[in-house]
mmCIF file of N, CA and C in Angstrom:
data_model
loop_
_atom_site.group_PDB
_atom_site.id
_atom_site.type_symbol
_atom_site.label_atom_id
_atom_site.label_comp_id
_atom_site.label_asym_id
_atom_site.label_seq_id
_atom_site.Cartn_x
_atom_site.Cartn_y
_atom_site.Cartn_z
ATOM 1 N N MET A 235 79.159 -86.242 11.260
ATOM 2 C CA MET A 235 79.294 -87.669 11.346
ATOM 3 C C MET A 235 77.908 -88.276 11.117
ATOM 4 N N LEU A 236 77.851 -89.345 10.367
ATOM 5 C CA LEU A 236 76.600 -90.035 10.089
ATOM 6 C C LEU A 236 76.512 -91.280 10.967
ATOM 7 N N LYS A 237 75.470 -91.329 11.793
ATOM 8 C CA LYS A 237 75.281 -92.491 12.659
ATOM 9 C C LYS A 237 74.663 -93.639 11.862
ATOM 10 N N LYS A 238 74.670 -94.822 12.452
ATOM 11 C CA LYS A 238 74.125 -96.015 11.789
ATOM 12 C C LYS A 238 72.647 -95.865 11.437
ATOM 13 N N ASN A 239 71.915 -95.080 12.228
ATOM 14 C CA ASN A 239 70.489 -94.900 11.964
ATOM 15 C C ASN A 239 70.218 -93.827 10.903
ATOM 16 N N GLY A 240 71.291 -93.272 10.318
ATOM 17 C CA GLY A 240 71.146 -92.274 9.261
ATOM 18 C C GLY A 240 71.095 -90.840 9.757
ATOM 19 N N LYS A 241 71.127 -90.640 11.065
ATOM 20 C CA LYS A 241 71.070 -89.298 11.638
ATOM 21 C C LYS A 241 72.454 -88.651 11.593
ATOM 22 N N GLU A 242 72.489 -87.374 11.173
ATOM 23 C CA GLU A 242 73.753 -86.633 11.162
ATOM 24 C C GLU A 242 74.010 -86.050 12.545
ATOM 25 N N VAL A 243 75.261 -86.157 12.991
ATOM 26 C CA VAL A 243 75.672 -85.619 14.280
ATOM 27 C C VAL A 243 76.930 -84.795 14.060
ATOM 28 N N GLU A 244 76.946 -83.590 14.621
ATOM 29 C CA GLU A 244 78.110 -82.720 14.480
ATOM 30 C C GLU A 244 79.236 -83.212 15.379
ATOM 31 N N THR A 245 80.473 -83.135 14.874
ATOM 32 C CA THR A 245 81.634 -83.526 15.668
ATOM 33 C C THR A 245 82.778 -82.562 15.409
ATOM 34 N N SER A 246 83.656 -82.423 16.395
ATOM 35 C CA SER A 246 84.867 -81.618 16.209
ATOM 36 C C SER A 246 86.105 -82.511 16.188
ATOM 37 N N LYS A 247 85.912 -83.813 16.220
ATOM 38 C CA LYS A 247 87.020 -84.777 16.205
ATOM 39 C C LYS A 247 87.332 -85.189 14.772
ATOM 40 N N ALA A 248 88.596 -85.084 14.389
ATOM 41 C CA ALA A 248 89.014 -85.400 13.022
ATOM 42 C C ALA A 248 88.713 -86.848 12.659
ATOM 43 N N LYS A 249 88.982 -87.767 13.568
ATOM 44 C CA LYS A 249 88.817 -89.182 13.214
ATOM 45 C C LYS A 249 87.351 -89.588 13.080
ATOM 46 N N ARG A 250 86.444 -88.808 13.635
ATOM 47 C CA ARG A 250 85.014 -89.114 13.525
ATOM 48 C C ARG A 250 84.342 -88.387 12.360
ATOM 49 N N ALA A 251 84.985 -87.364 11.835
ATOM 50 C CA ALA A 251 84.381 -86.563 10.767
ATOM 51 C C ALA A 251 84.397 -87.331 9.449
ATOM 52 N N ASP A 252 83.237 -87.392 8.797
ATOM 53 C CA ASP A 252 83.182 -88.026 7.485
ATOM 54 C C ASP A 252 82.782 -87.036 6.396
ATOM 55 N N MET A 253 82.479 -85.792 6.801
ATOM 56 C CA MET A 253 82.205 -84.729 5.843
ATOM 57 C C MET A 253 82.382 -83.388 6.531
ATOM 58 N N MET A 254 82.568 -82.353 5.712
ATOM 59 C CA MET A 254 82.664 -80.999 6.231
ATOM 60 C C MET A 254 81.516 -80.203 5.616
ATOM 61 N N ARG A 255 80.721 -79.565 6.456
ATOM 62 C CA ARG A 255 79.598 -78.750 5.992
ATOM 63 C C ARG A 255 79.974 -77.279 6.142
ATOM 64 N N VAL A 256 79.868 -76.558 5.039
ATOM 65 C CA VAL A 256 80.135 -75.121 5.030
ATOM 66 C C VAL A 256 78.786 -74.426 4.872
ATOM 67 N N THR A 257 78.426 -73.592 5.841
ATOM 68 C CA THR A 257 77.168 -72.857 5.815
ATOM 69 C C THR A 257 77.482 -71.371 5.925
ATOM 70 N N PHE A 258 76.889 -70.584 5.027
ATOM 71 C CA PHE A 258 77.118 -69.141 5.054
ATOM 72 C C PHE A 258 75.901 -68.427 4.493
ATOM 73 N N ASP A 259 75.812 -67.127 4.775
ATOM 74 C CA ASP A 259 74.710 -66.308 4.279
ATOM 75 C C ASP A 259 75.188 -65.411 3.153
ATOM 76 N N LEU A 260 74.390 -65.335 2.102
ATOM 77 C CA LEU A 260 74.571 -64.299 1.093
ATOM 78 C C LEU A 260 73.702 -63.151 1.576
ATOM 79 N N ASP A 261 74.325 -62.053 1.962
ATOM 80 C CA ASP A 261 73.568 -60.919 2.476
ATOM 81 C C ASP A 261 72.719 -60.300 1.380
ATOM 82 N N GLU A 262 71.685 -59.583 1.800
ATOM 83 C CA GLU A 262 70.844 -58.920 0.808
ATOM 84 C C GLU A 262 71.682 -57.876 0.079
ATOM 85 N N ASN A 263 71.545 -57.845 -1.215
ATOM 86 C CA ASN A 263 72.336 -56.955 -2.062
ATOM 87 C C ASN A 263 71.368 -56.266 -3.008
ATOM 88 N N ARG A 264 71.321 -54.960 -2.958
ATOM 89 C CA ARG A 264 70.371 -54.202 -3.779
ATOM 90 C C ARG A 264 70.932 -53.889 -5.169
ATOM 91 N N ILE A 265 72.163 -54.326 -5.444
ATOM 92 C CA ILE A 265 72.789 -54.053 -6.741
ATOM 93 C C ILE A 265 72.845 -55.310 -7.603
ATOM 94 N N ALA A 266 73.200 -56.440 -7.001
ATOM 95 C CA ALA A 266 73.344 -57.691 -7.758
ATOM 96 C C ALA A 266 71.991 -58.106 -8.337
ATOM 97 N N PRO A 267 71.936 -58.364 -9.635
ATOM 98 C CA PRO A 267 70.662 -58.740 -10.258
ATOM 99 C C PRO A 267 70.221 -60.149 -9.867
ATOM 100 N N THR A 268 68.925 -60.363 -9.938
ATOM 101 C CA THR A 268 68.359 -61.684 -9.698
ATOM 102 C C THR A 268 68.873 -62.650 -10.761
ATOM 103 N N GLY A 269 69.188 -63.864 -10.344
ATOM 104 C CA GLY A 269 69.642 -64.877 -11.296
ATOM 105 C C GLY A 269 70.533 -65.891 -10.623
ATOM 106 N N ASN A 270 71.008 -66.837 -11.415
ATOM 107 C CA ASN A 270 71.886 -67.878 -10.888
ATOM 108 C C ASN A 270 73.281 -67.326 -10.636
ATOM 109 N N LYS A 271 73.823 -67.634 -9.469
ATOM 110 C CA LYS A 271 75.175 -67.217 -9.083
ATOM 111 C C LYS A 271 75.991 -68.471 -8.805
ATOM 112 N N GLU A 272 77.159 -68.567 -9.415
ATOM 113 C CA GLU A 272 78.033 -69.714 -9.182
ATOM 114 C C GLU A 272 79.022 -69.359 -8.075
ATOM 115 N N LEU A 273 78.995 -70.141 -7.009
ATOM 116 C CA LEU A 273 79.854 -69.915 -5.849
ATOM 117 C C LEU A 273 80.867 -71.045 -5.747
ATOM 118 N N TYR A 274 82.086 -70.693 -5.374
ATOM 119 C CA TYR A 274 83.168 -71.662 -5.223
ATOM 120 C C TYR A 274 83.647 -71.650 -3.787
ATOM 121 N N VAL A 275 83.869 -72.835 -3.225
ATOM 122 C CA VAL A 275 84.431 -72.965 -1.885
ATOM 123 C C VAL A 275 85.786 -73.645 -2.011
ATOM 124 N N ALA A 276 86.809 -72.995 -1.468
ATOM 125 C CA ALA A 276 88.168 -73.545 -1.461
ATOM 126 C C ALA A 276 88.542 -73.840 -0.013
ATOM 127 N N ILE A 277 88.742 -75.120 0.293
ATOM 128 C CA ILE A 277 89.124 -75.535 1.642
ATOM 129 C C ILE A 277 90.568 -75.998 1.596
ATOM 130 N N SER A 278 91.368 -75.518 2.550
ATOM 131 C CA SER A 278 92.767 -75.940 2.664
ATOM 132 C C SER A 278 92.952 -76.704 3.965
ATOM 133 N N ALA A 279 93.699 -77.809 3.879
ATOM 134 C CA ALA A 279 94.005 -78.638 5.043
ATOM 135 C C ALA A 279 94.945 -77.886 5.985
ATOM 136 N N PRO A 280 95.147 -78.394 7.194
ATOM 137 C CA PRO A 280 96.041 -77.732 8.148
ATOM 138 C C PRO A 280 97.452 -77.482 7.608
ATOM 139 N N ASP A 281 97.933 -78.331 6.696
ATOM 140 C CA ASP A 281 99.271 -78.128 6.124
ATOM 141 C C ASP A 281 99.260 -77.191 4.914
ATOM 142 N N GLY A 282 98.093 -76.619 4.589
ATOM 143 C CA GLY A 282 97.984 -75.679 3.477
ATOM 144 C C GLY A 282 97.610 -76.309 2.145
ATOM 145 N N THR A 283 97.560 -77.627 2.087
ATOM 146 C CA THR A 283 97.208 -78.330 0.858
ATOM 147 C C THR A 283 95.725 -78.141 0.546
ATOM 148 N N PRO A 284 95.383 -77.745 -0.686
ATOM 149 C CA PRO A 284 93.967 -77.609 -1.037
ATOM 150 C C PRO A 284 93.259 -78.966 -1.019
ATOM 151 N N LEU A 285 92.047 -79.002 -0.486
ATOM 152 C CA LEU A 285 91.225 -80.203 -0.560
ATOM 153 C C LEU A 285 90.503 -80.137 -1.901
ATOM 154 N N ALA A 286 91.000 -80.877 -2.862
ATOM 155 C CA ALA A 286 90.425 -80.848 -4.204
ATOM 156 C C ALA A 286 90.618 -82.205 -4.856
ATOM 157 N N VAL A 287 89.505 -82.843 -5.204
ATOM 158 C CA VAL A 287 89.529 -84.140 -5.870
ATOM 159 C C VAL A 287 88.582 -84.033 -7.068
ATOM 160 N N GLU A 288 89.148 -84.030 -8.281
ATOM 161 C CA GLU A 288 88.327 -83.853 -9.481
ATOM 162 C C GLU A 288 87.187 -84.857 -9.557
ATOM 163 N N ALA A 289 87.437 -86.102 -9.176
ATOM 164 C CA ALA A 289 86.403 -87.137 -9.238
ATOM 165 C C ALA A 289 85.223 -86.827 -8.315
ATOM 166 N N LEU A 290 85.447 -85.948 -7.331
ATOM 167 C CA LEU A 290 84.391 -85.570 -6.391
ATOM 168 C C LEU A 290 83.809 -84.199 -6.706
ATOM 169 N N GLY A 291 84.146 -83.645 -7.887
ATOM 170 C CA GLY A 291 83.564 -82.372 -8.313
ATOM 171 C C GLY A 291 84.449 -81.161 -8.148
ATOM 172 N N SER A 292 85.679 -81.334 -7.702
ATOM 173 C CA SER A 292 86.598 -80.204 -7.560
ATOM 174 C C SER A 292 87.141 -79.804 -8.928
ATOM 175 N N GLY A 293 87.776 -78.644 -8.985
ATOM 176 C CA GLY A 293 88.346 -78.168 -10.239
ATOM 177 C C GLY A 293 89.096 -76.870 -10.038
ATOM 178 N N ARG A 294 89.187 -76.085 -11.107
ATOM 179 C CA ARG A 294 89.872 -74.788 -11.072
ATOM 180 C C ARG A 294 88.914 -73.694 -11.529
ATOM 181 N N PHE A 295 89.118 -72.498 -10.988
ATOM 182 C CA PHE A 295 88.383 -71.329 -11.462
ATOM 183 C C PHE A 295 89.367 -70.178 -11.561
ATOM 184 N N THR A 296 88.962 -69.118 -12.251
ATOM 185 C CA THR A 296 89.845 -67.979 -12.489
ATOM 186 C C THR A 296 89.520 -66.850 -11.519
ATOM 187 N N LEU A 297 90.561 -66.349 -10.847
ATOM 188 C CA LEU A 297 90.416 -65.212 -9.942
ATOM 189 C C LEU A 297 90.340 -63.919 -10.745
ATOM 190 N N ASP A 298 89.962 -62.834 -10.077
ATOM 191 C CA ASP A 298 89.826 -61.547 -10.757
ATOM 192 C C ASP A 298 91.133 -61.043 -11.354
ATOM 193 N N ASP A 299 92.283 -61.512 -10.850
ATOM 194 C CA ASP A 299 93.579 -61.072 -11.390
ATOM 195 C C ASP A 299 94.073 -61.968 -12.530
ATOM 196 N N GLY A 300 93.244 -62.959 -12.927
ATOM 197 C CA GLY A 300 93.596 -63.827 -14.046
ATOM 198 C C GLY A 300 94.281 -65.124 -13.662
ATOM 199 N N THR A 301 94.683 -65.272 -12.406
ATOM 200 C CA THR A 301 95.321 -66.520 -11.979
ATOM 201 C C THR A 301 94.249 -67.576 -11.695
ATOM 202 N N GLU A 302 94.673 -68.837 -11.706
ATOM 203 C CA GLU A 302 93.746 -69.926 -11.423
ATOM 204 C C GLU A 302 93.921 -70.415 -9.990
ATOM 205 N N LYS A 303 92.827 -70.893 -9.423
ATOM 206 C CA LYS A 303 92.844 -71.416 -8.059
ATOM 207 C C LYS A 303 92.025 -72.703 -8.032
ATOM 208 N N LEU A 304 92.496 -73.673 -7.257
ATOM 209 C CA LEU A 304 91.739 -74.908 -7.064
ATOM 210 C C LEU A 304 90.547 -74.641 -6.148
ATOM 211 N N TYR A 305 89.415 -75.216 -6.487
ATOM 212 C CA TYR A 305 88.275 -75.143 -5.578
ATOM 213 C C TYR A 305 87.902 -76.547 -5.124
ATOM 214 N N THR A 306 87.342 -76.611 -3.945
ATOM 215 C CA THR A 306 86.919 -77.874 -3.361
ATOM 216 C C THR A 306 85.551 -78.273 -3.902
ATOM 217 N N ALA A 307 84.631 -77.325 -3.900
ATOM 218 C CA ALA A 307 83.263 -77.579 -4.363
ATOM 219 C C ALA A 307 82.683 -76.297 -4.934
ATOM 220 N N LYS A 308 81.705 -76.455 -5.819
ATOM 221 C CA LYS A 308 80.997 -75.285 -6.336
ATOM 222 C C LYS A 308 79.507 -75.549 -6.272
ATOM 223 N N LYS A 309 78.762 -74.458 -6.242
ATOM 224 C CA LYS A 309 77.310 -74.580 -6.166
ATOM 225 C C LYS A 309 76.685 -73.414 -6.906
ATOM 226 N N THR A 310 75.656 -73.705 -7.680
ATOM 227 C CA THR A 310 74.890 -72.658 -8.343
ATOM 228 C C THR A 310 73.686 -72.348 -7.471
ATOM 229 N N VAL A 311 73.537 -71.061 -7.141
ATOM 230 C CA VAL A 311 72.483 -70.616 -6.243
ATOM 231 C C VAL A 311 71.561 -69.674 -7.002
ATOM 232 N N ALA A 312 70.257 -69.874 -6.879
ATOM 233 C CA ALA A 312 69.274 -68.969 -7.480
ATOM 234 C C ALA A 312 69.109 -67.782 -6.537
ATOM 235 N N TYR A 313 69.734 -66.656 -6.892
ATOM 236 C CA TYR A 313 69.731 -65.467 -6.034
ATOM 237 C C TYR A 313 68.591 -64.540 -6.438
ATOM 238 N N THR A 314 67.930 -63.944 -5.443
ATOM 239 C CA THR A 314 66.877 -62.969 -5.684
ATOM 240 C C THR A 314 67.318 -61.623 -5.119
ATOM 241 N N LEU A 315 67.248 -60.603 -5.949
ATOM 242 C CA LEU A 315 67.662 -59.242 -5.577
ATOM 243 C C LEU A 315 67.078 -58.833 -4.227
ATOM 244 N N GLY A 316 67.942 -58.363 -3.326
ATOM 245 C CA GLY A 316 67.512 -57.818 -2.050
ATOM 246 C C GLY A 316 67.144 -58.832 -0.985
ATOM 247 N N GLN A 317 67.367 -60.115 -1.233
ATOM 248 C CA GLN A 317 67.005 -61.127 -0.238
ATOM 249 C C GLN A 317 68.239 -61.815 0.326
ATOM 250 N N LYS A 318 68.267 -61.941 1.648
ATOM 251 C CA LYS A 318 69.324 -62.701 2.314
ATOM 252 C C LYS A 318 69.056 -64.183 2.077
ATOM 253 N N GLN A 319 70.123 -64.951 1.848
ATOM 254 C CA GLN A 319 69.947 -66.367 1.543
ATOM 255 C C GLN A 319 71.030 -67.187 2.229
ATOM 256 N N THR A 320 70.629 -68.280 2.867
ATOM 257 C CA THR A 320 71.574 -69.199 3.494
ATOM 258 C C THR A 320 71.968 -70.268 2.483
ATOM 259 N N VAL A 321 73.285 -70.514 2.387
ATOM 260 C CA VAL A 321 73.820 -71.503 1.453
ATOM 261 C C VAL A 321 74.526 -72.589 2.265
ATOM 262 N N VAL A 322 74.282 -73.848 1.916
ATOM 263 C CA VAL A 322 74.913 -74.986 2.584
ATOM 264 C C VAL A 322 75.618 -75.825 1.528
ATOM 265 N N MET A 323 76.900 -76.110 1.767
ATOM 266 C CA MET A 323 77.673 -76.959 0.862
ATOM 267 C C MET A 323 78.359 -78.034 1.692
ATOM 268 N N ASP A 324 78.231 -79.284 1.260
ATOM 269 C CA ASP A 324 78.859 -80.406 1.959
ATOM 270 C C ASP A 324 80.043 -80.922 1.155
ATOM 271 N N TRP A 325 81.110 -81.316 1.862
ATOM 272 C CA TRP A 325 82.288 -81.896 1.219
ATOM 273 C C TRP A 325 82.601 -83.223 1.888
ATOM 274 N N LYS A 326 82.487 -84.295 1.120
ATOM 275 C CA LYS A 326 82.884 -85.628 1.591
ATOM 276 C C LYS A 326 84.113 -86.005 0.788
ATOM 277 N N GLN A 327 85.245 -86.086 1.456
ATOM 278 C CA GLN A 327 86.467 -86.424 0.728
ATOM 279 C C GLN A 327 86.703 -87.923 0.752
ATOM 280 N N ASN A 328 87.661 -88.364 -0.062
ATOM 281 C CA ASN A 328 87.921 -89.797 -0.188
ATOM 282 C C ASN A 328 89.044 -90.270 0.729
ATOM 283 N N SER A 329 89.366 -89.478 1.746
ATOM 284 C CA SER A 329 90.378 -89.858 2.733
ATOM 285 C C SER A 329 89.978 -89.265 4.081
ATOM 286 N N ASP A 330 90.680 -89.665 5.125
ATOM 287 C CA ASP A 330 90.361 -89.181 6.466
ATOM 288 C C ASP A 330 90.753 -87.722 6.627
ATOM 289 N N PHE A 331 90.004 -87.013 7.461
ATOM 290 C CA PHE A 331 90.371 -85.650 7.826
ATOM 291 C C PHE A 331 91.481 -85.716 8.867
ATOM 292 N N LYS A 332 92.426 -84.801 8.776
ATOM 293 C CA LYS A 332 93.535 -84.703 9.730
ATOM 294 C C LYS A 332 93.172 -83.660 10.790
ATOM 295 N N PRO A 333 93.693 -83.801 12.008
ATOM 296 C CA PRO A 333 93.443 -82.783 13.026
ATOM 297 C C PRO A 333 94.133 -81.472 12.658
ATOM 298 N N GLY A 334 93.532 -80.357 13.073
ATOM 299 C CA GLY A 334 94.129 -79.041 12.847
ATOM 300 C C GLY A 334 93.118 -78.045 12.315
ATOM 301 N N ASP A 335 93.634 -76.881 11.895
ATOM 302 C CA ASP A 335 92.801 -75.786 11.403
ATOM 303 C C ASP A 335 92.668 -75.850 9.887
ATOM 304 N N TYR A 336 91.435 -75.886 9.413
ATOM 305 C CA TYR A 336 91.131 -75.876 7.986
ATOM 306 C C TYR A 336 90.690 -74.467 7.599
ATOM 307 N N SER A 337 91.259 -73.948 6.536
ATOM 308 C CA SER A 337 90.908 -72.630 6.027
ATOM 309 C C SER A 337 89.811 -72.786 4.978
ATOM 310 N N VAL A 338 88.768 -71.969 5.079
ATOM 311 C CA VAL A 338 87.650 -72.012 4.133
ATOM 312 C C VAL A 338 87.510 -70.635 3.492
ATOM 313 N N GLU A 339 87.511 -70.595 2.159
ATOM 314 C CA GLU A 339 87.337 -69.344 1.418
ATOM 315 C C GLU A 339 86.190 -69.523 0.432
ATOM 316 N N ILE A 340 85.375 -68.473 0.284
ATOM 317 C CA ILE A 340 84.223 -68.511 -0.616
ATOM 318 C C ILE A 340 84.426 -67.440 -1.684
ATOM 319 N N TYR A 341 84.190 -67.818 -2.948
ATOM 320 C CA TYR A 341 84.424 -66.922 -4.083
ATOM 321 C C TYR A 341 83.189 -66.827 -4.970
ATOM 322 N N HIS A 342 83.034 -65.636 -5.568
ATOM 323 C CA HIS A 342 82.016 -65.403 -6.596
ATOM 324 C C HIS A 342 82.603 -64.451 -7.628
ATOM 325 N N ASP A 343 82.465 -64.794 -8.887
ATOM 326 C CA ASP A 343 82.994 -63.972 -9.989
ATOM 327 C C ASP A 343 84.473 -63.648 -9.821
ATOM 328 N N GLY A 344 85.246 -64.578 -9.255
ATOM 329 C CA GLY A 344 86.682 -64.387 -9.108
ATOM 330 C C GLY A 344 87.101 -63.587 -7.891
ATOM 331 N N PHE A 345 86.145 -63.142 -7.084
ATOM 332 C CA PHE A 345 86.448 -62.344 -5.891
ATOM 333 C C PHE A 345 86.122 -63.140 -4.634
ATOM 334 N N LYS A 346 86.972 -62.996 -3.618
ATOM 335 C CA LYS A 346 86.704 -63.635 -2.326
ATOM 336 C C LYS A 346 85.593 -62.856 -1.637
ATOM 337 N N ILE A 347 84.515 -63.549 -1.286
ATOM 338 C CA ILE A 347 83.388 -62.889 -0.630
ATOM 339 C C ILE A 347 83.224 -63.330 0.824
ATOM 340 N N GLY A 348 84.041 -64.281 1.251
ATOM 341 C CA GLY A 348 83.962 -64.729 2.632
ATOM 342 C C GLY A 348 85.079 -65.693 2.956
ATOM 343 N N GLN A 349 85.350 -65.831 4.238
ATOM 344 C CA GLN A 349 86.377 -66.769 4.687
ATOM 345 C C GLN A 349 86.100 -67.167 6.122
ATOM 346 N N GLY A 350 86.675 -68.284 6.511
ATOM 347 C CA GLY A 350 86.496 -68.759 7.872
ATOM 348 C C GLY A 350 87.487 -69.861 8.180
ATOM 349 N N LYS A 351 87.316 -70.452 9.352
ATOM 350 C CA LYS A 351 88.223 -71.494 9.810
ATOM 351 C C LYS A 351 87.407 -72.565 10.528
ATOM 352 N N VAL A 352 87.792 -73.818 10.308
ATOM 353 C CA VAL A 352 87.190 -74.949 11.005
ATOM 354 C C VAL A 352 88.321 -75.702 11.683
ATOM 355 N N THR A 353 88.169 -75.983 12.974
ATOM 356 C CA THR A 353 89.192 -76.720 13.709
ATOM 357 C C THR A 353 88.678 -78.115 14.026
ATOM 358 N N LEU A 354 89.445 -79.107 13.597
ATOM 359 C CA LEU A 354 89.148 -80.495 13.950
ATOM 360 C C LEU A 354 90.211 -80.956 14.935
ATOM 361 N N LYS A 355 89.756 -81.483 16.057
ATOM 362 C CA LYS A 355 90.670 -81.908 17.114
ATOM 363 C C LYS A 355 91.110 -83.349 16.903
ATOM 364 N N LYS A 356 92.245 -83.652 17.499
ATOM 365 C CA LYS A 356 92.728 -85.031 17.485
ATOM 366 C C LYS A 356 91.804 -85.844 18.372
ATOM 367 N N GLY A 357 91.396 -87.008 17.893
ATOM 368 C CA GLY A 357 90.479 -87.852 18.656
ATOM 369 C C GLY A 357 91.174 -88.519 19.825
ATOM 370 N N GLY A 358 90.434 -88.759 20.874
ATOM 371 C CA GLY A 358 90.973 -89.458 22.032
ATOM 372 C C GLY A 358 90.808 -90.959 21.872
ATOM 373 N N LEU A 359 90.851 -91.654 22.965
ATOM 374 C CA LEU A 359 90.699 -93.103 22.935
ATOM 375 C C LEU A 359 89.287 -93.519 22.557
ATOM 376 N N PHE A 360 88.311 -92.662 22.844
ATOM 377 C CA PHE A 360 86.918 -93.043 22.604
ATOM 378 C C PHE A 360 86.351 -92.197 21.550
#
């Protein structure tokens, strides 16, 4: 949540959330060559609907089995062989977040390399 003074504050309330931040580590890999790596994040709403808005940078990518999947956001990361790296991706959608469990999947070269869950609670009176 962004306060009036410009400071970001973390929240677990759906009605207060104005963006979702996905943070993950690319572990050190002694095989993957140094270079730019394109990473895709696919976020699904509590009802299973993909969060994807083309006007906000979403699109489709191809999985290793040849099928296409919607992605929420993508990021090109400059990877260095053997170094652990933290990646941060922000998603600001053009509608309110709904309460419930959001599924987050991370892909590289058509393969799922990570997954997680974010729970946004229903807001109270305040």
